[in-house]
Amino acid sequence: MSSPYTDPGTQPGPAVPPPAPAPAPAPRAGWLVAAGIGALVAVGLGVYGRIHEPTFFAVNLGGFSSGTAAKAWLATAAFALALVQLLSALLMYGRFPRVTAPSWTGTVHRWSGRLAVLLTVPVAVHCLYALGFQSGEPRVLVHSLFGCFFYGVFVAKMLLLQRSGTPKWALPVFGGAVFTALVALWLTSSVWFFTTSGLSF
């Protein structure tokens, strides 16, 4: 006959679930990778523009008197779209406390940015292929530097959009850098062209 006494230490107790694994830390340094790739793009464009022999002709769209005129007007259109991007970004980030961003603000923000960059492509082709990276005078040097920087920081921003765990400050900072670079390009090209040649096509 078995003993009615059972050692309490041997009695089965309630099942205790194993401790949950600690969540993996978010890749906070991902912005460094994006910035590094963007820097490589900027340097690569600069090196190509420097070693490429200028052809002094690349793009001439119909309706414009020259490639320089086409470049000036396309850059101006891109600048106008960049202003739309800036305004829509301020709305989405709640920088206008008394204004509620419409539901379509995000769509406008994305497409204005896409169209702005698309308009800069023929401009970049003209600058790199026809003119190259030049440093003969301060305005031209600043324009060349900001042209390379613009595409480098744009690539970095696009990479950040695809990463999870991106710091909250990263996208506004990189987006602001893209806008600043485009403004500098517009001032050193389109504004200079319109000042010296007038508002001609």
Short mmCIF file of C-alpha atoms in Angstrom, two decimals:
data_model
loop_
_atom_site.label_atom_id
_atom_site.label_comp_id
_atom_site.label_asym_id
_atom_site.label_seq_id
_atom_site.Cartn_x
_atom_site.Cartn_y
_atom_site.Cartn_z
CA MET A 1 0.00 0.00 0.00
CA SER A 2 1.37 3.38 -0.95
CA SER A 3 1.85 5.98 1.72
CA PRO A 4 -0.77 8.76 1.76
CA TYR A 5 2.03 11.22 2.40
CA THR A 6 3.61 12.92 -0.59
CA ASP A 7 6.60 15.16 -0.39
CA PRO A 8 5.40 18.69 -1.30
CA GLY A 9 8.62 19.27 -3.20
CA THR A 10 7.74 16.54 -5.63
CA GLN A 11 4.19 17.71 -6.33
CA PRO A 12 3.73 19.11 -9.83
CA GLY A 13 3.14 22.86 -9.65
CA PRO A 14 1.56 25.18 -12.19
CA ALA A 15 3.42 25.40 -15.49
CA VAL A 16 5.67 28.45 -15.66
CA PRO A 17 6.17 29.75 -19.22
CA PRO A 18 9.75 30.36 -20.24
CA PRO A 19 10.82 34.00 -20.28
CA ALA A 20 10.11 35.76 -23.54
CA PRO A 21 13.20 36.58 -25.60
CA ALA A 22 14.30 40.17 -25.41
CA PRO A 23 13.30 42.15 -28.49
CA ALA A 24 16.11 42.78 -30.91
CA PRO A 25 17.39 46.34 -30.76
CA ALA A 26 16.31 48.56 -33.64
CA PRO A 27 19.05 49.26 -36.17
CA ARG A 28 19.56 52.86 -35.11
CA ALA A 29 22.83 53.16 -37.02
CA GLY A 30 21.15 52.41 -40.36
CA TRP A 31 21.28 56.07 -41.26
CA LEU A 32 25.08 55.84 -41.26
CA VAL A 33 24.93 53.14 -43.92
CA ALA A 34 22.53 55.23 -46.01
CA ALA A 35 24.73 58.30 -45.59
CA GLY A 36 27.79 56.31 -46.60
CA ILE A 37 26.15 55.02 -49.78
CA GLY A 38 24.94 58.52 -50.59
CA ALA A 39 28.46 59.86 -50.12
CA LEU A 40 29.79 57.25 -52.55
CA VAL A 41 27.18 58.31 -55.12
CA ALA A 42 28.12 61.99 -54.72
CA VAL A 43 31.84 61.28 -55.01
CA GLY A 44 31.28 58.98 -57.99
CA LEU A 45 29.36 61.67 -59.86
CA GLY A 46 32.04 64.22 -59.08
CA VAL A 47 34.83 61.95 -60.27
CA TYR A 48 32.97 61.15 -63.49
CA GLY A 49 32.26 64.82 -64.14
CA ARG A 50 35.91 65.66 -63.54
CA ILE A 51 37.51 63.03 -65.76
CA HIS A 52 34.88 63.14 -68.52
CA GLU A 53 35.82 65.28 -71.49
CA PRO A 54 33.05 67.92 -71.87
CA THR A 55 31.10 67.70 -75.13
CA PHE A 56 29.35 71.08 -74.63
CA PHE A 57 26.13 69.51 -75.93
CA ALA A 58 23.89 66.89 -74.37
CA VAL A 59 20.21 67.79 -74.11
CA ASN A 60 18.17 70.27 -76.11
CA LEU A 61 14.43 69.95 -75.64
CA GLY A 62 12.01 71.23 -78.24
CA GLY A 63 10.78 74.74 -77.61
CA PHE A 64 13.99 75.93 -75.95
CA SER A 65 16.65 78.01 -77.64
CA SER A 66 19.54 76.10 -76.05
CA GLY A 67 20.42 73.37 -73.60
CA THR A 68 21.25 76.02 -71.01
CA ALA A 69 17.78 77.57 -71.35
CA ALA A 70 16.15 74.15 -71.03
CA LYS A 71 18.25 73.45 -67.97
CA ALA A 72 17.27 76.75 -66.35
CA TRP A 73 13.53 76.25 -66.85
CA LEU A 74 13.54 72.58 -65.83
CA ALA A 75 15.44 73.46 -62.66
CA THR A 76 12.90 76.22 -61.96
CA ALA A 77 10.01 73.76 -62.32
CA ALA A 78 11.83 71.35 -59.99
CA PHE A 79 12.32 74.18 -57.50
CA ALA A 80 8.59 75.00 -57.59
CA LEU A 81 7.75 71.34 -56.90
CA ALA A 82 10.29 71.34 -54.06
CA LEU A 83 8.36 74.22 -52.48
CA VAL A 84 5.22 72.06 -52.70
CA GLN A 85 7.17 69.27 -50.99
CA LEU A 86 8.30 71.60 -48.23
CA LEU A 87 4.78 72.90 -47.59
CA SER A 88 3.26 69.40 -47.58
CA ALA A 89 5.98 68.15 -45.22
CA LEU A 90 5.30 70.99 -42.79
CA LEU A 91 1.61 70.11 -42.90
CA MET A 92 2.27 66.43 -42.21
CA TYR A 93 4.60 67.22 -39.31
CA GLY A 94 2.01 69.52 -37.77
CA ARG A 95 4.00 72.72 -38.09
CA PHE A 96 0.80 74.65 -38.71
CA PRO A 97 -1.12 74.05 -35.46
CA ARG A 98 -4.37 75.58 -36.69
CA VAL A 99 -4.38 73.71 -39.98
CA THR A 100 -5.32 70.05 -40.36
CA ALA A 101 -3.48 68.31 -43.16
CA PRO A 102 -5.91 66.93 -45.78
CA SER A 103 -5.90 63.19 -46.38
CA TRP A 104 -4.22 63.66 -49.77
CA THR A 105 -1.24 65.60 -48.36
CA GLY A 106 0.97 62.51 -48.29
CA THR A 107 0.20 61.72 -51.93
CA VAL A 108 1.00 65.28 -52.99
CA HIS A 109 4.23 65.15 -51.00
CA ARG A 110 5.40 61.92 -52.63
CA TRP A 111 4.50 62.81 -56.20
CA SER A 112 5.83 66.36 -56.05
CA GLY A 113 9.15 64.91 -54.91
CA ARG A 114 9.19 62.27 -57.63
CA LEU A 115 8.38 64.79 -60.34
CA ALA A 116 10.96 67.26 -59.03
CA VAL A 117 13.74 64.67 -59.17
CA LEU A 118 12.53 63.47 -62.59
CA LEU A 119 12.82 67.02 -63.94
CA THR A 120 16.40 67.25 -62.67
CA VAL A 121 17.53 64.17 -64.63
CA PRO A 122 17.98 65.91 -68.02
CA VAL A 123 19.58 68.80 -66.14
CA ALA A 124 22.08 66.42 -64.53
CA VAL A 125 22.78 64.73 -67.88
CA HIS A 126 23.49 68.12 -69.44
CA CYS A 127 25.76 69.18 -66.56
CA LEU A 128 27.75 65.94 -66.35
CA TYR A 129 28.00 65.05 -70.02
CA ALA A 130 28.15 68.45 -71.69
CA LEU A 131 29.95 70.50 -69.03
CA GLY A 132 31.47 68.16 -66.46
CA PHE A 133 32.62 69.10 -62.97
CA GLN A 134 34.04 72.61 -63.30
CA SER A 135 35.76 74.87 -60.81
CA GLY A 136 36.86 77.83 -62.90
CA GLU A 137 34.87 80.36 -60.87
CA PRO A 138 33.15 80.30 -57.44
CA ARG A 139 29.59 80.10 -58.79
CA VAL A 140 30.40 77.18 -61.07
CA LEU A 141 32.32 75.35 -58.33
CA VAL A 142 29.45 75.75 -55.85
CA HIS A 143 27.00 74.57 -58.50
CA SER A 144 29.10 71.48 -59.28
CA LEU A 145 29.51 70.59 -55.60
CA PHE A 146 25.81 70.95 -54.81
CA GLY A 147 24.87 68.97 -57.92
CA CYS A 148 26.85 65.97 -56.68
CA PHE A 149 25.62 66.48 -53.12
CA PHE A 150 21.98 66.65 -54.24
CA TYR A 151 21.97 63.21 -55.81
CA GLY A 152 24.03 61.71 -53.00
CA VAL A 153 21.70 62.91 -50.25
CA PHE A 154 18.65 62.00 -52.36
CA VAL A 155 19.87 58.39 -52.62
CA ALA A 156 20.51 58.35 -48.86
CA LYS A 157 16.99 59.59 -48.15
CA MET A 158 15.43 56.97 -50.42
CA LEU A 159 17.39 54.24 -48.63
CA LEU A 160 16.20 55.52 -45.25
CA LEU A 161 12.59 55.26 -46.40
CA GLN A 162 13.10 51.52 -46.91
CA ARG A 163 14.61 50.86 -43.45
CA SER A 164 12.80 50.15 -40.20
CA GLY A 165 13.98 51.70 -36.98
CA THR A 166 15.15 54.90 -38.63
CA PRO A 167 15.57 57.70 -36.05
CA LYS A 168 12.79 60.26 -36.16
CA TRP A 169 15.21 63.07 -36.94
CA ALA A 170 16.79 61.32 -39.93
CA LEU A 171 14.12 61.83 -42.61
CA PRO A 172 13.52 65.54 -41.84
CA VAL A 173 17.28 66.17 -41.80
CA PHE A 174 17.98 64.33 -45.04
CA GLY A 175 14.86 65.77 -46.67
CA GLY A 176 15.94 69.25 -45.63
CA ALA A 177 19.38 68.60 -47.10
CA VAL A 178 17.79 67.58 -50.42
CA PHE A 179 15.71 70.78 -50.46
CA THR A 180 18.70 72.96 -49.52
CA ALA A 181 20.83 71.42 -52.26
CA LEU A 182 18.11 71.99 -54.86
CA VAL A 183 17.71 75.63 -53.80
CA ALA A 184 21.47 76.13 -54.12
CA LEU A 185 21.43 74.54 -57.59
CA TRP A 186 18.56 76.76 -58.68
CA LEU A 187 20.25 79.92 -57.40
CA THR A 188 23.58 79.14 -59.06
CA SER A 189 22.07 78.14 -62.41
CA SER A 190 18.54 79.30 -63.20
CA VAL A 191 18.63 82.58 -61.30
CA TRP A 192 22.04 83.36 -62.79
CA PHE A 193 20.77 82.53 -66.31
CA PHE A 194 17.62 84.64 -65.95
CA THR A 195 19.66 87.53 -64.54
CA THR A 196 22.13 87.51 -67.42
CA SER A 197 19.88 86.43 -70.32
CA GLY A 198 16.39 87.44 -69.20
CA LEU A 199 13.33 85.23 -68.94
CA SER A 200 13.88 83.74 -72.34
CA PHE A 201 13.24 80.24 -73.58
#
